[in-house]
């Protein structure tokens, strides 16, 4: 799967990318900022996005909205990465399929992302889309 | 995973620096900003620490991020302790305190008090055993009883002071002798502190802590180059940071000059190292006298010097160094062994607010390279640079087809692509005696015939003018050790085969725009 990983922390980008690519099933592109993420998304057309909730220049949910406004990415599934307790806030998953808390276990990251991506969104939209 | 962990440990140094700087600013005018910086870094460490297998970092970072302003400093100190410990100097064993006393009760009570400070204590009941411990273990401080079964403690103290390996270890002397003579004699022999029995063990423990603190501070006074009497690289770094901050605040220009004596090796070869040292001292002296009081001159290493010109643009820096060059041209070195003249080449560049010292030096070093390659004995700055070379990319890849694909794609984008197939050719391409400063990025396959990519990477990073050149590694799927090894050796990014030239292009653009 082509994944786009967005996180402003370089150490997390390195480890998450290694962790997601290690079994050879995924190809990961990384971005450190909103602008970079939009550019990489536009050019790379990722099949799923893994985003940090808290980026320096933009809120994660807002960025996800902008990514989904790009042609061909309207329904791109997403997973949040966050170091905050309680996920991305009161709105819940905000259109993503799951949350992975930092710190995470790099050895199981790939499996967890896959598992989250394979299920529907909280509002069931992905389930409907799947049928 | 172990390699990733040690890579992460290395990355911590920068976080520690940033947190220490912010910690210092917590008391100042920009305290609000400093608190925000601390919390931002803590937030990031909270996420990454545990991920890399350091749960304590996550725990302390969480405390910092969630603390109120009042507790922030205290919690930050704890986080910093954890970070320093993790980043630690790895294998260096903690040095112990050596207690030389034949009275087991005194030994026990002192050991207990020192253990309260978290110190490791070794006990030797006689001089012979003390010597054995000193010969085999690192010792940070000695507590010495003057009355020992096998020798007079003063003899041992004298021996310790004569031997270079123990000459600087602080010694605290204990004695029952109630004589002024023994006391002054011990200080004369090099004791650092003196306690008479019966003593207050807590006072001794406090003295131990104070001496060790002082010893630690002394060992950090390594900012000075004894040969030339100039600041060394560490000393210059401090001056650089101050000057950069000042320049930023006052919106003043700041320039840096990088100076290399011409053909210095010939001096060493022809007249020996003693003359080489003498020439370095004289050269430092002439340079120092030619520059203004406010300029900062330091020895960078070998025959290289670096100068900082506060409130001065590069043209002013060039002017100052031209003056020095004029003086050099009339000086004579060598005297009895045969007279000779000496010149230097230098590059001058502006320092920007966001520059690290390495970045600033690398820029000046580029102009130094131009000065050297256009005939030496000259000072070069940006204004002398007339043509801007095309962006050149070096790709070291033994798969010709892949390299050709990359070359075509990149040439279309206006890059000049140099393709080589093995390590030797890379070293040739980046210049065997100098470096080719026109190379703006290197793409390196980690699996090359003869010399592997890692060795090459290490060699590239050794060349100062190339330390800032981005390097992208090419590796194969599933080799995370490659990635980590490459990153610790200074690679900036990696791509995994098979990759598309477009993907590579995106990474190249990102790295080049970053610079």
Coordinates of C-alpha atoms in Angstrom, one line a residue:
Chain A
X1 CA 0.0 0.0 0.0
X2 CA 1.2 3.5 -0.7
X3 CA 1.1 5.4 2.6
X4 CA 1.6 9.0 3.4
X5 CA 3.0 9.7 6.9
X6 CA 2.7 13.2 8.2
X7 CA 4.6 14.1 11.4
X8 CA 6.7 17.1 12.3
X9 CA 9.0 15.0 14.6
X10 CA 12.0 13.7 12.5
X11 CA 12.6 10.8 14.9
X12 CA 9.0 9.6 14.6
X13 CA 9.2 10.0 10.8
X14 CA 12.3 7.8 10.6
X15 CA 11.1 5.1 12.9
X16 CA 7.5 5.0 11.7
X17 CA 8.7 4.8 8.1
X18 CA 11.1 2.0 8.8
X19 CA 8.5 0.2 10.9
X20 CA 5.9 0.4 8.1
X21 CA 8.2 -0.5 5.3
X22 CA 10.1 -3.4 7.0
X23 CA 7.9 -6.2 5.8
X24 CA 7.8 -4.9 2.3
X25 CA 4.1 -4.5 2.0
X26 CA 4.0 -0.7 2.2
X27 CA 5.7 2.1 0.5
X28 CA 5.8 5.2 2.7
X29 CA 6.2 8.8 1.7
X30 CA 6.8 11.3 4.5
X31 CA 5.9 14.9 5.1
X32 CA 6.8 17.2 7.9
X33 CA 4.3 20.0 7.3
X34 CA 0.9 20.7 5.9
X35 CA 2.3 22.2 2.6
X36 CA 4.6 19.2 2.2
X37 CA 1.8 16.8 2.9
X38 CA -0.5 18.4 0.4
X39 CA 2.2 18.4 -2.3
X40 CA 3.2 14.8 -1.6
X41 CA -0.5 13.7 -1.5
X42 CA -1.2 15.5 -4.8
X43 CA 1.8 13.9 -6.6
X44 CA 1.8 10.5 -4.8
X45 CA -1.9 9.8 -4.5
X46 CA -1.5 7.7 -1.3
X47 CA -3.9 4.9 -0.6
X48 CA -4.0 5.8 3.0
X49 CA -2.7 8.6 5.3
X50 CA -1.2 8.4 8.8
X51 CA -1.2 11.8 10.4
X52 CA 0.0 13.5 13.5
X53 CA -3.0 15.3 15.1
X54 CA -0.9 18.2 16.3
X55 CA 1.2 19.8 13.6
X56 CA 3.0 23.1 14.1
X57 CA 1.2 24.9 11.2
X58 CA -2.2 23.2 11.1
X59 CA -4.6 21.0 13.1
X60 CA -4.5 17.4 11.8
X61 CA -8.3 17.2 11.0
X62 CA -8.1 20.4 9.0
X63 CA -5.2 19.0 7.0
X64 CA -7.0 15.8 6.4
X65 CA -9.9 17.8 5.0
X66 CA -7.6 19.6 2.7
X67 CA -6.0 16.3 1.5
X68 CA -9.4 14.9 0.8
X69 CA -10.3 18.0 -1.2
X70 CA -7.6 16.9 -3.7
X71 CA -8.8 15.1 -6.8
X72 CA -8.6 11.4 -6.4
X73 CA -8.3 11.5 -2.7
X74 CA -11.9 12.2 -1.7
X75 CA -12.2 9.0 0.3
X76 CA -8.6 8.3 1.3
X77 CA -8.6 6.5 4.6
X78 CA -6.7 7.9 7.5
X79 CA -5.3 7.0 10.9
X80 CA -4.2 9.5 13.6
X81 CA -1.0 9.4 15.4
X82 CA -1.1 11.3 18.7
X83 CA 0.7 11.7 21.9
X84 CA -2.4 13.2 23.6
X85 CA -4.6 11.2 25.8
X86 CA -8.1 10.7 24.6
X87 CA -7.5 11.0 20.9
X88 CA -8.0 13.9 18.6
X89 CA -10.6 15.6 20.7
X90 CA -14.3 15.6 21.4
X91 CA -15.3 15.1 17.8
X92 CA -13.8 11.7 18.0
X93 CA -12.2 10.2 14.9
X94 CA -13.0 13.1 12.7
X95 CA -13.3 11.0 9.7
X96 CA -10.3 8.8 10.4
X97 CA -10.5 5.1 11.0
X98 CA -8.5 4.9 14.1
X99 CA -6.0 6.4 16.5
X100 CA -2.5 5.1 17.4
X101 CA -1.1 6.6 20.5
X102 CA 2.5 7.7 20.8
X103 CA 4.6 6.1 22.1
X104 CA 3.8 3.1 19.9
X105 CA 5.5 -0.2 19.5
X106 CA 7.4 -0.1 16.2
X107 CA 7.2 -3.9 15.8
X108 CA 3.4 -3.9 15.7
X109 CA 2.8 -0.6 14.0
X110 CA 2.3 -2.0 10.6
X111 CA -0.2 -4.6 11.7
X112 CA -2.1 -2.0 13.8
X113 CA -2.3 0.5 10.9
X114 CA -3.6 -2.3 8.6
X115 CA -6.1 -3.4 11.1
X116 CA -7.4 0.1 11.7
X117 CA -7.6 0.8 8.0
X118 CA -9.5 -2.4 7.2
X119 CA -12.4 -1.4 9.5
X120 CA -14.9 1.3 8.8
X121 CA -15.0 4.9 10.1
X122 CA -16.8 5.7 13.3
X123 CA -19.8 6.9 11.4
X124 CA -20.0 3.8 9.3
X125 CA -19.4 5.7 6.1
X126 CA -16.6 3.5 5.0
X127 CA -18.7 0.5 5.7
X128 CA -21.4 1.8 3.4
X129 CA -18.8 2.7 0.8
X130 CA -17.5 -0.8 1.0
X131 CA -20.7 -2.4 0.0
Chain B
X1 CA 16.1 -2.0 16.7
X2 CA 19.3 -1.6 18.6
X3 CA 20.8 0.6 15.9
X4 CA 17.7 2.7 15.8
X5 CA 17.9 3.1 19.5
X6 CA 21.5 4.3 19.4
X7 CA 20.6 6.6 16.5
X8 CA 17.9 8.1 18.6
X9 CA 20.3 8.5 21.5
X10 CA 22.5 10.5 19.2
X11 CA 19.6 12.7 18.2
X12 CA 18.9 13.5 21.8
X13 CA 21.9 15.8 22.0
X14 CA 20.2 18.4 20.0
X15 CA 17.1 18.2 22.1
X16 CA 19.2 18.5 25.3
X17 CA 20.9 21.6 23.9
X18 CA 17.5 23.2 22.9
X19 CA 16.0 22.4 26.3
X20 CA 19.0 23.8 28.2
X21 CA 18.9 27.0 26.2
X22 CA 15.1 27.3 26.9
X23 CA 15.7 26.5 30.5
X24 CA 18.2 29.3 30.8
X25 CA 15.6 31.6 29.2
X26 CA 12.9 30.7 31.6
X27 CA 14.0 33.5 33.9
X28 CA 14.4 36.1 31.2
X29 CA 12.1 38.5 29.4
X30 CA 11.1 35.9 26.9
X31 CA 10.0 33.4 29.6
X32 CA 6.6 32.8 27.9
X33 CA 8.3 31.8 24.7
X34 CA 10.8 29.6 26.5
X35 CA 8.0 27.8 28.3
X36 CA 6.2 27.2 25.0
X37 CA 9.5 25.8 23.5
X38 CA 10.0 23.5 26.5
X39 CA 6.5 22.2 26.2
X40 CA 6.7 21.7 22.5
X41 CA 9.9 19.7 22.8
X42 CA 8.5 17.7 25.7
X43 CA 5.5 16.9 23.6
X44 CA 7.6 15.5 20.9
X45 CA 9.8 13.5 23.3
X46 CA 6.7 12.2 25.0
X47 CA 5.8 10.6 21.7
X48 CA 9.2 9.4 20.6
X49 CA 10.8 8.3 23.8
X50 CA 8.7 5.3 24.5
X51 CA 8.5 4.5 20.8
X52 CA 12.2 4.0 20.8
X53 CA 12.1 2.0 24.0
X54 CA 12.8 4.7 26.5
X55 CA 9.6 4.8 28.6
X56 CA 11.2 7.0 31.3
X57 CA 11.6 9.8 28.7
X58 CA 8.0 9.6 27.9
X59 CA 7.1 9.7 31.5
X60 CA 9.2 12.7 32.4
X61 CA 8.3 14.5 29.2
X62 CA 4.6 14.0 30.0
X63 CA 5.2 15.6 33.4
X64 CA 6.9 18.6 31.8
X65 CA 4.2 19.0 29.2
X66 CA 1.4 18.9 31.7
X67 CA 3.1 20.9 34.5
X68 CA 2.0 24.3 35.6
X69 CA 4.4 27.2 35.1
X70 CA 5.5 27.0 38.8
X71 CA 6.7 23.4 38.6
X72 CA 8.1 23.6 35.1
X73 CA 11.7 24.2 35.9
X74 CA 11.9 21.4 38.5
X75 CA 10.2 18.9 36.1
X76 CA 12.4 20.1 33.3
X77 CA 15.5 19.3 35.3
X78 CA 14.3 15.8 35.9
X79 CA 13.6 15.3 32.2
X80 CA 17.0 16.7 31.3
X81 CA 18.6 14.3 33.8
X82 CA 16.8 11.4 32.1
X83 CA 17.8 12.6 28.7
X84 CA 21.4 13.1 29.6
X85 CA 21.5 9.7 31.1
X86 CA 19.9 8.1 28.0
X87 CA 22.1 10.1 25.6
X88 CA 24.9 9.2 28.0
X89 CA 28.4 8.7 27.0
X90 CA 27.5 5.0 26.7
X91 CA 30.1 2.7 28.0
X92 CA 32.0 5.0 30.2
X93 CA 31.7 3.5 33.7
X94 CA 31.0 5.7 36.6
X95 CA 34.1 6.7 38.4
X96 CA 34.3 5.7 42.0
X97 CA 35.6 7.4 45.2
X98 CA 38.6 5.5 46.6
X99 CA 38.7 5.4 50.4
X100 CA 42.2 4.4 51.8
X101 CA 41.8 3.6 55.5
X102 CA 42.5 0.6 57.6
X103 CA 39.8 1.3 60.1
X104 CA 36.7 -0.7 58.9
X105 CA 34.3 1.4 61.0
X106 CA 35.4 4.6 59.5
X107 CA 35.3 3.1 56.0
X108 CA 31.8 1.8 56.6
X109 CA 30.4 5.1 57.9
X110 CA 32.0 7.1 55.1
X111 CA 30.8 4.6 52.5
X112 CA 27.3 5.0 53.8
X113 CA 27.4 8.8 53.7
X114 CA 28.8 8.8 50.2
X115 CA 26.3 6.2 49.0
X116 CA 23.6 8.7 50.0
X117 CA 25.0 11.0 47.3
X118 CA 24.7 8.1 44.9
X119 CA 28.5 7.5 44.7
X120 CA 30.3 4.3 44.2
X121 CA 32.9 3.7 46.9
X122 CA 35.9 1.4 46.8
X123 CA 37.8 0.7 50.0
X124 CA 41.5 -0.1 50.3
X125 CA 42.9 -0.9 53.8
X126 CA 46.5 -0.3 52.8
X127 CA 48.6 1.6 50.2
X128 CA 49.4 -1.6 48.2
X129 CA 45.7 -2.3 47.6
X130 CA 45.1 1.3 46.8
X131 CA 47.7 1.3 44.1
X132 CA 46.2 -1.9 42.7
X133 CA 42.8 -0.3 42.4
X134 CA 44.2 2.9 41.0
X135 CA 46.0 0.9 38.3
X136 CA 42.9 -0.9 37.2
X137 CA 39.9 1.4 37.7
X138 CA 38.9 4.9 37.1
X139 CA 38.9 6.9 40.3
X140 CA 37.4 10.3 40.7
X141 CA 38.5 11.2 44.2
X142 CA 40.7 9.8 47.0
X143 CA 40.0 10.0 50.7
X144 CA 43.3 9.1 52.3
X145 CA 44.1 8.2 56.0
X146 CA 47.6 9.4 56.8
X147 CA 48.2 6.4 59.1
X148 CA 48.4 3.2 57.0
X149 CA 49.7 -0.2 58.0
X150 CA 52.2 -0.5 55.2
X151 CA 53.4 3.1 54.6
X152 CA 53.2 6.7 55.8
X153 CA 50.2 8.2 54.0
X154 CA 52.4 11.2 53.0
X155 CA 54.6 8.9 50.9
X156 CA 51.6 7.6 49.1
X157 CA 50.3 11.2 48.6
X158 CA 53.7 12.2 47.1
X159 CA 53.7 9.2 44.7
X160 CA 50.1 10.0 43.6
X161 CA 51.1 13.6 42.8
X162 CA 54.2 12.6 40.8
X163 CA 52.4 10.1 38.6
X164 CA 50.6 11.9 35.7
X165 CA 47.7 9.5 35.7
X166 CA 46.8 10.3 39.3
X167 CA 48.3 13.8 39.6
X168 CA 45.0 15.6 39.1
X169 CA 42.7 13.4 41.2
X170 CA 41.5 15.4 44.2
X171 CA 42.7 14.0 47.5
X172 CA 41.1 14.6 50.9
X173 CA 43.4 13.7 53.8
X174 CA 42.2 12.2 57.2
X175 CA 44.4 12.1 60.2
X176 CA 44.6 11.8 63.9
X177 CA 47.8 13.7 64.1
X178 CA 47.1 16.9 65.8
X179 CA 50.0 18.8 64.4
X180 CA 50.1 21.9 62.3
X181 CA 53.2 20.5 60.5
X182 CA 51.3 17.5 59.1
X183 CA 48.6 19.8 57.9
X184 CA 50.8 22.3 56.1
X185 CA 52.9 19.5 54.8
X186 CA 50.0 17.7 53.3
X187 CA 48.8 20.8 51.5
X188 CA 52.3 21.3 50.3
X189 CA 52.3 17.7 49.0
X190 CA 49.1 18.4 47.1
X191 CA 46.2 17.5 49.3
X192 CA 43.1 19.3 48.5
X193 CA 41.3 19.1 51.9
X194 CA 42.2 18.1 55.4
X195 CA 40.1 16.5 58.2
X196 CA 41.2 15.6 61.7
X197 CA 39.8 12.6 63.5
X198 CA 37.3 12.5 65.0
X199 CA 35.6 14.1 62.0
X200 CA 32.0 14.7 61.0
X201 CA 31.4 12.2 58.3
X202 CA 28.8 14.5 56.7
X203 CA 31.3 17.3 56.5
X204 CA 33.6 14.9 54.7
X205 CA 30.9 13.8 52.3
X206 CA 30.1 17.5 51.6
X207 CA 33.7 18.2 50.8
X208 CA 33.8 15.2 48.5
X209 CA 30.8 16.5 46.6
X210 CA 32.3 20.0 46.4
X211 CA 35.7 18.7 45.1
X212 CA 34.0 16.5 42.5
X213 CA 31.9 19.4 41.3
X214 CA 34.9 21.6 40.9
X215 CA 36.9 18.8 39.1
X216 CA 34.0 18.4 36.7
X217 CA 34.0 22.1 36.0
X218 CA 37.8 22.1 35.5
X219 CA 37.6 19.3 33.0
X220 CA 35.2 21.3 30.9
X221 CA 37.6 24.2 30.6
X222 CA 38.7 22.9 27.2
X223 CA 38.0 25.9 25.2
X224 CA 41.6 27.0 24.8
X225 CA 44.3 26.0 22.4
X226 CA 47.6 26.0 24.4
X227 CA 49.9 26.2 21.3
X228 CA 48.6 29.4 19.9
X229 CA 46.9 30.8 23.0
X230 CA 43.8 31.3 21.0
X231 CA 40.3 29.9 21.7
X232 CA 39.9 26.4 20.2
X233 CA 36.9 25.2 18.3
X234 CA 34.8 24.8 21.5
X235 CA 35.7 28.3 22.7
X236 CA 34.9 29.7 19.3
X237 CA 31.5 28.0 19.3
X238 CA 30.6 29.9 22.4
X239 CA 31.8 33.2 21.0
X240 CA 29.9 32.4 17.8
X241 CA 26.6 31.8 19.6
X242 CA 27.0 35.0 21.6
X243 CA 27.9 37.0 18.5
X244 CA 25.1 35.5 16.4
X245 CA 22.5 36.3 19.1
X246 CA 23.8 39.8 19.5
X247 CA 23.8 40.3 15.7
X248 CA 20.2 39.0 15.5
X249 CA 19.0 41.3 18.3
X250 CA 20.7 44.4 16.9
X251 CA 20.0 43.4 13.3
X252 CA 23.7 43.8 12.6
X253 CA 25.7 42.0 9.9
X254 CA 28.0 39.3 11.0
X255 CA 30.7 37.6 8.9
X256 CA 32.9 34.6 9.3
X257 CA 36.3 34.0 7.8
X258 CA 38.0 30.6 7.3
X259 CA 41.8 30.7 7.0
X260 CA 44.2 28.1 5.9
X261 CA 48.0 28.5 5.7
X262 CA 49.3 27.8 2.3
X263 CA 51.6 24.8 1.8
X264 CA 52.0 24.4 5.5
X265 CA 52.7 20.7 5.2
X266 CA 56.0 21.7 3.4
X267 CA 57.1 23.5 6.5
X268 CA 56.6 20.4 8.6
X269 CA 58.3 18.2 6.0
X270 CA 61.3 20.4 5.5
X271 CA 61.9 21.7 9.1
X272 CA 60.1 19.3 11.4
X273 CA 57.2 19.7 13.7
X274 CA 58.9 21.9 16.2
X275 CA 59.3 24.6 13.5
X276 CA 55.7 23.8 12.4
X277 CA 54.5 24.7 15.9
X278 CA 56.6 27.8 15.9
X279 CA 55.2 28.9 12.6
X280 CA 51.6 28.3 13.8
X281 CA 52.3 30.4 16.9
X282 CA 53.7 33.3 14.8
X283 CA 50.9 33.0 12.3
X284 CA 48.3 33.2 15.1
X285 CA 50.1 36.2 16.5
X286 CA 50.2 38.1 13.2
X287 CA 46.6 37.3 12.4
X288 CA 45.5 38.4 15.9
X289 CA 47.4 41.6 15.6
X290 CA 45.9 42.4 12.2
X291 CA 42.3 42.0 13.2
X292 CA 40.3 44.4 15.3
X293 CA 39.8 44.1 19.0
X294 CA 36.2 43.2 18.5
X295 CA 37.0 40.4 16.0
X296 CA 37.3 36.9 17.3
X297 CA 40.1 34.6 16.1
X298 CA 40.3 31.0 17.0
X299 CA 42.3 27.9 15.9
X300 CA 40.0 25.5 14.1
X301 CA 42.5 22.7 13.9
X302 CA 45.8 21.9 12.2
X303 CA 46.8 25.0 10.2
X304 CA 43.3 26.3 9.9
X305 CA 42.0 29.4 11.7
X306 CA 38.6 30.8 11.9
X307 CA 37.6 34.5 12.5
X308 CA 34.4 36.2 13.4
X309 CA 33.7 39.8 12.4
X310 CA 30.9 41.3 14.4
X311 CA 29.0 44.2 12.9
X312 CA 30.8 43.6 9.7
X313 CA 29.7 42.5 6.3
X314 CA 31.8 40.1 4.2
X315 CA 33.5 43.0 2.4
X316 CA 34.7 44.3 5.7
X317 CA 35.9 40.8 6.7
X318 CA 37.8 40.5 3.4
X319 CA 39.4 43.9 4.1
X320 CA 40.5 42.8 7.6
X321 CA 42.0 39.6 6.2
X322 CA 43.6 41.4 3.3
X323 CA 45.5 43.5 5.9
X324 CA 46.7 40.4 7.6
X325 CA 47.7 38.9 4.2
X326 CA 49.8 42.0 3.5
X327 CA 51.6 41.6 6.8
X328 CA 52.2 37.9 6.1
X329 CA 53.9 38.8 2.8
X330 CA 56.7 40.8 4.5
X331 CA 57.2 38.4 7.4
X332 CA 60.1 36.0 7.4
X333 CA 60.0 32.6 9.2
X334 CA 62.6 30.0 10.0
X335 CA 65.8 32.0 10.8
X336 CA 68.7 29.7 11.4
X337 CA 67.3 26.7 9.5
X338 CA 66.8 28.8 6.4
X339 CA 64.3 31.6 5.9
X340 CA 61.0 31.2 4.2
X341 CA 57.9 33.2 3.6
X342 CA 54.4 32.1 4.3
X343 CA 51.0 33.1 2.9
X344 CA 47.4 32.1 3.6
X345 CA 44.2 31.7 1.7
X346 CA 40.8 32.6 3.2
X347 CA 37.1 32.6 2.5
X348 CA 34.7 35.0 4.0
X349 CA 30.9 34.5 4.2
X350 CA 28.0 36.2 5.9
X351 CA 26.5 34.5 9.0
X352 CA 22.7 34.2 9.0
X353 CA 20.6 34.1 12.1
X354 CA 19.6 30.5 11.7
X355 CA 23.1 29.3 10.8
X356 CA 24.7 26.7 12.9
X357 CA 28.5 27.1 13.3
X358 CA 29.0 24.2 10.9
X359 CA 26.8 25.8 8.3
X360 CA 28.6 29.1 8.5
X361 CA 32.0 27.5 8.4
X362 CA 31.0 25.3 5.5
X363 CA 30.0 28.4 3.5
X364 CA 33.2 30.2 4.3
X365 CA 35.1 27.0 3.5
X366 CA 33.5 27.0 0.0
X367 CA 35.1 30.4 -0.7
X368 CA 38.3 29.2 0.9
X369 CA 38.2 26.4 -1.7
X370 CA 37.8 29.0 -4.5
X371 CA 40.8 30.9 -3.1
X372 CA 42.9 27.8 -3.0
X373 CA 41.9 26.6 -6.4
X374 CA 42.5 30.0 -8.1
X375 CA 46.1 30.3 -6.9
X376 CA 46.2 30.7 -3.1
X377 CA 47.4 33.7 -1.2
X378 CA 44.1 35.4 -1.6
X379 CA 40.9 36.2 0.3
X380 CA 37.6 35.3 -1.5
X381 CA 34.0 36.1 -0.7
X382 CA 30.7 36.0 -2.4
X383 CA 31.2 39.1 -4.4
X384 CA 34.0 37.3 -6.2
X385 CA 31.8 34.5 -7.3
X386 CA 30.5 35.5 -10.7
X387 CA 29.0 32.4 -12.2
X388 CA 26.5 30.2 -10.3
X389 CA 27.0 26.6 -11.4
X390 CA 24.1 24.4 -12.4
X391 CA 22.8 22.1 -9.8
X392 CA 24.9 19.0 -10.1
X393 CA 23.8 15.6 -8.7
X394 CA 26.2 12.7 -8.2
X395 CA 24.6 9.3 -8.4
X396 CA 26.6 6.2 -7.4
X397 CA 24.7 3.2 -8.6
X398 CA 25.9 0.1 -10.3
X399 CA 22.6 -0.7 -11.9
X400 CA 23.0 1.1 -15.2
X401 CA 19.4 0.9 -16.2
X402 CA 18.2 2.5 -13.0
X403 CA 20.9 5.1 -13.1
X404 CA 19.9 5.9 -16.7
X405 CA 16.3 6.3 -15.8
X406 CA 17.2 8.7 -13.0
X407 CA 19.6 10.6 -15.2
X408 CA 16.9 11.2 -17.9
X409 CA 14.3 12.3 -15.4
X410 CA 16.7 14.7 -13.6
X411 CA 18.2 16.1 -16.8
X412 CA 14.7 17.1 -17.9
X413 CA 14.4 19.0 -14.6
X414 CA 17.5 21.0 -15.4
X415 CA 20.0 19.1 -13.2
X416 CA 23.4 18.0 -14.3
X417 CA 23.8 14.3 -13.4
X418 CA 27.1 12.6 -12.9
X419 CA 26.8 8.9 -12.8
X420 CA 29.5 6.6 -11.4
X421 CA 29.4 2.9 -10.7
X422 CA 31.8 2.3 -7.8
X423 CA 33.3 3.9 -4.7
X424 CA 36.6 4.9 -6.2
X425 CA 34.9 6.9 -8.9
X426 CA 32.8 8.7 -6.4
X427 CA 35.9 9.8 -4.5
X428 CA 37.4 10.9 -7.8
X429 CA 34.3 12.8 -8.8
X430 CA 34.1 14.7 -5.6
X431 CA 37.8 15.7 -6.1
X432 CA 40.8 13.8 -4.9
X433 CA 42.7 16.7 -3.3
X434 CA 40.0 19.3 -2.8
X435 CA 36.4 18.8 -3.3
X436 CA 34.0 19.7 -6.0
X437 CA 31.8 22.3 -4.3
X438 CA 29.4 22.4 -7.2
X439 CA 27.9 19.1 -6.3
X440 CA 24.6 19.9 -4.6
X441 CA 23.4 16.4 -3.8
X442 CA 24.6 12.8 -3.7
X443 CA 22.6 9.7 -4.3
X444 CA 24.3 6.6 -3.0
X445 CA 23.5 3.0 -3.4
X446 CA 24.6 1.2 -0.2
X447 CA 25.5 -1.9 -2.2
X448 CA 28.4 -0.9 -4.5
X449 CA 31.2 -3.1 -5.8
X450 CA 34.5 -2.8 -3.9
X451 CA 33.7 0.0 -1.5
X452 CA 30.3 0.0 0.1
X453 CA 28.1 3.0 0.3
X454 CA 28.5 3.3 4.1
X455 CA 32.3 3.7 3.8
X456 CA 31.8 6.2 1.1
X457 CA 29.2 8.1 3.1
X458 CA 31.7 8.3 6.0
X459 CA 34.4 9.6 3.7
X460 CA 32.1 12.2 2.2
X461 CA 31.1 13.4 5.6
X462 CA 34.8 13.7 6.5
X463 CA 35.2 16.3 3.9
X464 CA 34.3 19.5 5.5
X465 CA 33.0 21.3 2.4
X466 CA 30.8 18.4 1.7
X467 CA 29.3 17.9 5.2
X468 CA 26.3 20.0 4.3
X469 CA 25.7 18.2 1.0
X470 CA 22.5 16.2 1.3
X471 CA 22.9 12.5 0.7
X472 CA 20.1 10.1 -0.2
X473 CA 20.8 6.4 0.3
X474 CA 19.4 3.8 -2.0
X475 CA 18.7 0.5 -0.2
X476 CA 16.6 -2.6 -0.7
X477 CA 13.4 -3.6 1.0
X478 CA 13.5 -4.8 4.5
X479 CA 17.0 -3.6 5.4
X480 CA 16.3 -1.4 8.3
X481 CA 19.8 -1.8 9.6
X482 CA 21.0 -0.1 6.4
X483 CA 18.7 2.8 7.0
X484 CA 19.8 3.3 10.5
X485 CA 23.5 2.9 9.8
X486 CA 23.2 5.4 6.9
X487 CA 21.3 7.9 9.0
X488 CA 23.8 7.7 11.8
X489 CA 26.6 8.2 9.3
X490 CA 24.9 11.4 8.2
X491 CA 22.6 10.5 5.3
X492 CA 19.6 12.8 5.0
X493 CA 17.0 10.5 3.5
X494 CA 16.6 7.1 1.9
X495 CA 14.7 5.5 -0.9
X496 CA 13.9 1.8 -1.1
X497 CA 14.3 -0.1 -4.4
X498 CA 12.3 -0.4 -6.5
X499 CA 11.5 3.3 -6.6
X500 CA 10.3 5.6 -9.3
X501 CA 12.5 8.5 -10.5
X502 CA 9.6 10.8 -9.7
X503 CA 9.6 9.7 -6.1
X504 CA 13.3 10.3 -5.9
X505 CA 12.9 13.6 -7.6
X506 CA 10.4 14.7 -4.9
X507 CA 12.9 13.8 -2.2
X508 CA 15.7 15.6 -4.0
X509 CA 13.6 18.7 -4.3
X510 CA 12.7 18.6 -0.7
X511 CA 16.3 18.3 0.5
X512 CA 17.5 21.0 -1.8
X513 CA 14.8 23.4 -0.8
X514 CA 15.5 22.7 2.8
X515 CA 19.0 24.0 2.3

